[in-house]
Amino acid sequence: MASGGTSNSLNRSVPGPSSDFHGFEQLSHEIETLYTYWGPTFRTIIEEGTHQQFLEHLEQRIRSHDRDIERLCNSHYHGFIDSIRELLLVRSEAQDLKSLVSSINKDLQLELTSVLQRGDEVAKARRVEANIMSTIDQLEICLPVFKMYQKLQEQLAQKRYYPALKSLEQLEHNYLPHVARYRFTNHFRENIPKFRKQIQDSSMSELKDFLENVRKFSVKIGELAMRHTGEEVYNHQVGKTNFKMEPHNPFDTEGEDPQEYLPDEQEGLSAQDLVDFSPLYRCLHIFTVLGDKSTFENYYRKQRKEQSSLVLQAPSNMRESLGGYREYFHSIVGFFVIENHLLYTTNGLVSKVTLEEMWATSVEKVSNVLKTQTSYCTDSGLIQEIKRLIMLFSNTLTNYGYNISHLTQALLEIREHYTEVLTQRCFHEFQEIFKEDNYHPLQVVNLTEYASVVAAFPFKDPNLEKSAFPRRFPFSSMVPKVYKQVKEFVRSSLWYTEDLNLTQTKIDEMIQKSTNLLLTGTLSGCLTTLIQKPSVGLLELIQITLNTNYLECTNIYLEEFITSVTKSSVKDESYKAELQGKSMFKDARAEAEEQIYEKLKAKIDESFDLASYDWTLNEPEGRASDYIIDLVAFLQSTFLAFTNLPLKVATTACAAACQHINRKLMYMILGDEDVRQVSLGALKQLDLDLIQCEQFASSEPVKGVDSTLLIECLTDVRQLLDLFNQCDFSAYFHDFGERTSKYPRVTPASAIKLLEKVIKCCFSESAKLIKIKRKF
């Protein structure tokens, strides 16, 4: 109806002036019939602007309804009055009936009171008797429940959690169901979860104490496990030697008895015997019974993972001493020995997969820690001890079934640093050897000293053996010391490869590579530094050249030594190590020889710097200049030391000296800009100096050197001086360019330049003579 009325009011058109009455009637009818939704009706009235007329219409309609109501009430009034009169007549009779009923009821109540009282007494007595019997029966049923509850309380007080858990299970499943209808059982049932929680919390507290104790005892457990492994390795070595010699325990750095550090009560115990695992087993069993085993396992694994993170952290003093490495290894071994023990003594608490994953992660961290910490170590002896500990650490973990391939790889990487440290130590040793050497032939005064040198260095000379003491070796003391140091390096390098399960080929390659690096890098660099020192004199350089020659010869002995120490157990005798020392020593000797040549030239330059020629000299002094005499004496004494040098080196040195003298004389005559004029007397003086040099060259300063070659080195200045001293220009011009020319080394430019200087000197002398003549 409401929707219909709304629809009619919305669709109704606005009434005109002639239909106001009918429109108001319709709107009034809508208001009377609709009780909730008058909005459209009022909107229509307001929009039409006839609300005043509509109000008047409503007043009229109200008055119409009032008349209808009044008419209706008048028609029913008389019937209502008659009904009231009839009710007044019945009231008196109803009051009489009520009085009669009340009297009868009162009499009946008085009679029944005594009867009801006796009945109540009988019923109450019977109820009390029944309750007493029922109470006795129920108390007999409840008494075991209270006894079990008391027993549970006592077990909890005594911290016997596993029996308490059993009592709790019996109380819950066997006793309480029989007395479930009693309210006190609700109290018991409410406390059962609390008891379980108490047992669980107490067990967890014991687990925490156990984990703390395990963390403290891990170092001791690891120490004991590694000590036992060291004993096994030591006994194995003793067995292999058949007790013919006392083997060195590679894992006992101090050489003490392996049992020395073990207390009496710990002798004969295994690593697992140091820890009481019963709290862990109890806690695991309790959580399993409580159905919360996963919580226990997750907590245990989380705590052990955190402990492993702490164990894997390197101690702050690790790089300072070997004790830090021991403590680090002991804690790790102890941790994984405990995990390995629990793997076989618990049902799923530590699984094989989980343990392998933890170890895989841990061994990688351990390898990185070892590589980092050892990289700071600069003591080869300490690295050797660290390697022993790492091998003992690896062997111990191998005994418990852990994979140690990462540790083996870490050892190989540490070996590279170890080789660097050895090389650095050799570098300092080489420097000290070179510093202490006097660079004179090594001299021994008795047979003991001679035997010591021959034992240290493979040198044999029958003539030297037959000679009387003191005997003098051709090399200085640096040669046997360097050779011995290189052998020590090889032994130290080879020692590190022991027990690494490397193939013989791999070991050979490692030793050869490290030795070659020592020779071509360290020793070569030290020799180069020594040779290039300004303080090293010519005689020292000559001795160094001789030393490198003998060191070059030791290359084959070093190769045989490496072959013997690395292939002693191999049947292939055709194998032989190849070293690059020979080429290195050749290069060092070549550099030393070059320095010899440069030193000779520098000494010649110093001598020529002392020259003071009078270029206007009329007549020569009749002998060679002093500086030339001193230079020749120096060269003669120097070349005496060339006796032990190879002939080629001595020849090259002598030729280089003569060539340099030739160049210096040519420079003085032609190249010196300060010399602008040269007299014939000065040229004759130069000729005397050159004759002195030629006599030195022809005197065979070094035995075996071709004197013709040395004289040939002075040909340039000889031909130039002969040309001017003999004034043989006609022959020079006639044979110029011919193979038979007497002056093939004299170039026209050189001749012209010297001629100009001579002419200038002549003009100067002529001018002086004219001036003197004019004075007279």
PDB file of C-alpha atoms in Angstrom, residues 427 429-439 476-479 482 522-548 551 588 591-592 595-596 599:
ATOM      1  CA  PHE A 427     115.401 -13.255   1.770  1.00  0.00           C
ATOM      2  CA  GLU A 429     119.060 -14.920   5.382  1.00  0.00           C
ATOM      3  CA  PHE A 430     120.468 -14.140   1.943  1.00  0.00           C
ATOM      4  CA  GLN A 431     120.850 -10.491   2.860  1.00  0.00           C
ATOM      5  CA  GLU A 432     122.627 -11.436   6.070  1.00  0.00           C
ATOM      6  CA  ILE A 433     124.891 -13.852   4.189  1.00  0.00           C
ATOM      7  CA  PHE A 434     125.802 -11.193   1.647  1.00  0.00           C
ATOM      8  CA  LYS A 435     126.360  -8.674   4.420  1.00  0.00           C
ATOM      9  CA  GLU A 436     128.688 -10.951   6.398  1.00  0.00           C
ATOM     10  CA  ASP A 437     130.721 -12.098   3.373  1.00  0.00           C
ATOM     11  CA  ASN A 438     134.084 -10.389   2.860  1.00  0.00           C
ATOM     12  CA  TYR A 439     134.109 -11.348  -0.847  1.00  0.00           C
ATOM     13  CA  SER A 476     133.821 -16.854  -0.960  1.00  0.00           C
ATOM     14  CA  SER A 477     131.808 -17.970   2.077  1.00  0.00           C
ATOM     15  CA  MET A 478     128.476 -16.930   0.569  1.00  0.00           C
ATOM     16  CA  VAL A 479     128.444 -19.867  -1.870  1.00  0.00           C
ATOM     17  CA  VAL A 482     123.469 -19.905  -0.019  1.00  0.00           C
ATOM     18  CA  THR A 522     114.200 -13.924  -4.048  1.00  0.00           C
ATOM     19  CA  LEU A 523     117.806 -14.967  -4.622  1.00  0.00           C
ATOM     20  CA  SER A 524     117.930 -13.230  -7.978  1.00  0.00           C
ATOM     21  CA  GLY A 525     116.589 -10.023  -6.443  1.00  0.00           C
ATOM     22  CA  CYS A 526     119.099 -10.190  -3.598  1.00  0.00           C
ATOM     23  CA  LEU A 527     121.973 -10.729  -6.026  1.00  0.00           C
ATOM     24  CA  THR A 528     120.781  -7.869  -8.192  1.00  0.00           C
ATOM     25  CA  THR A 529     120.561  -5.577  -5.180  1.00  0.00           C
ATOM     26  CA  LEU A 530     124.014  -6.656  -4.067  1.00  0.00           C
ATOM     27  CA  ILE A 531     125.539  -6.148  -7.509  1.00  0.00           C
ATOM     28  CA  GLN A 532     123.977  -2.716  -7.922  1.00  0.00           C
ATOM     29  CA  LYS A 533     125.145  -1.422  -4.554  1.00  0.00           C
ATOM     30  CA  PRO A 534     127.377   1.599  -5.064  1.00  0.00           C
ATOM     31  CA  SER A 535     129.523   0.478  -2.134  1.00  0.00           C
ATOM     32  CA  VAL A 536     130.479  -2.780  -3.847  1.00  0.00           C
ATOM     33  CA  GLY A 537     133.886  -2.373  -5.381  1.00  0.00           C
ATOM     34  CA  LEU A 538     135.429  -3.855  -8.474  1.00  0.00           C
ATOM     35  CA  LEU A 539     137.211  -6.683  -6.651  1.00  0.00           C
ATOM     36  CA  GLU A 540     133.988  -7.594  -4.848  1.00  0.00           C
ATOM     37  CA  LEU A 541     132.166  -7.697  -8.170  1.00  0.00           C
ATOM     38  CA  ILE A 542     134.815 -10.004  -9.581  1.00  0.00           C
ATOM     39  CA  GLN A 543     134.395 -12.337  -6.616  1.00  0.00           C
ATOM     40  CA  ILE A 544     130.603 -12.196  -6.972  1.00  0.00           C
ATOM     41  CA  THR A 545     130.989 -13.171 -10.620  1.00  0.00           C
ATOM     42  CA  LEU A 546     133.106 -16.145  -9.599  1.00  0.00           C
ATOM     43  CA  ASN A 547     130.559 -17.053  -6.907  1.00  0.00           C
ATOM     44  CA  THR A 548     127.657 -17.043  -9.362  1.00  0.00           C
ATOM     45  CA  LEU A 551     126.378 -21.408  -7.742  1.00  0.00           C
ATOM     46  CA  ALA A 588     123.148 -12.493 -12.350  1.00  0.00           C
ATOM     47  CA  GLU A 591     124.750  -8.311 -14.639  1.00  0.00           C
ATOM     48  CA  ALA A 592     127.824  -8.547 -12.406  1.00  0.00           C
ATOM     49  CA  GLN A 595     128.851  -3.840 -13.492  1.00  0.00           C
ATOM     50  CA  ILE A 596     132.539  -4.809 -13.699  1.00  0.00           C
ATOM     51  CA  LYS A 599     133.232   0.089 -12.704  1.00  0.00           C
TER      52      LYS A 599
END
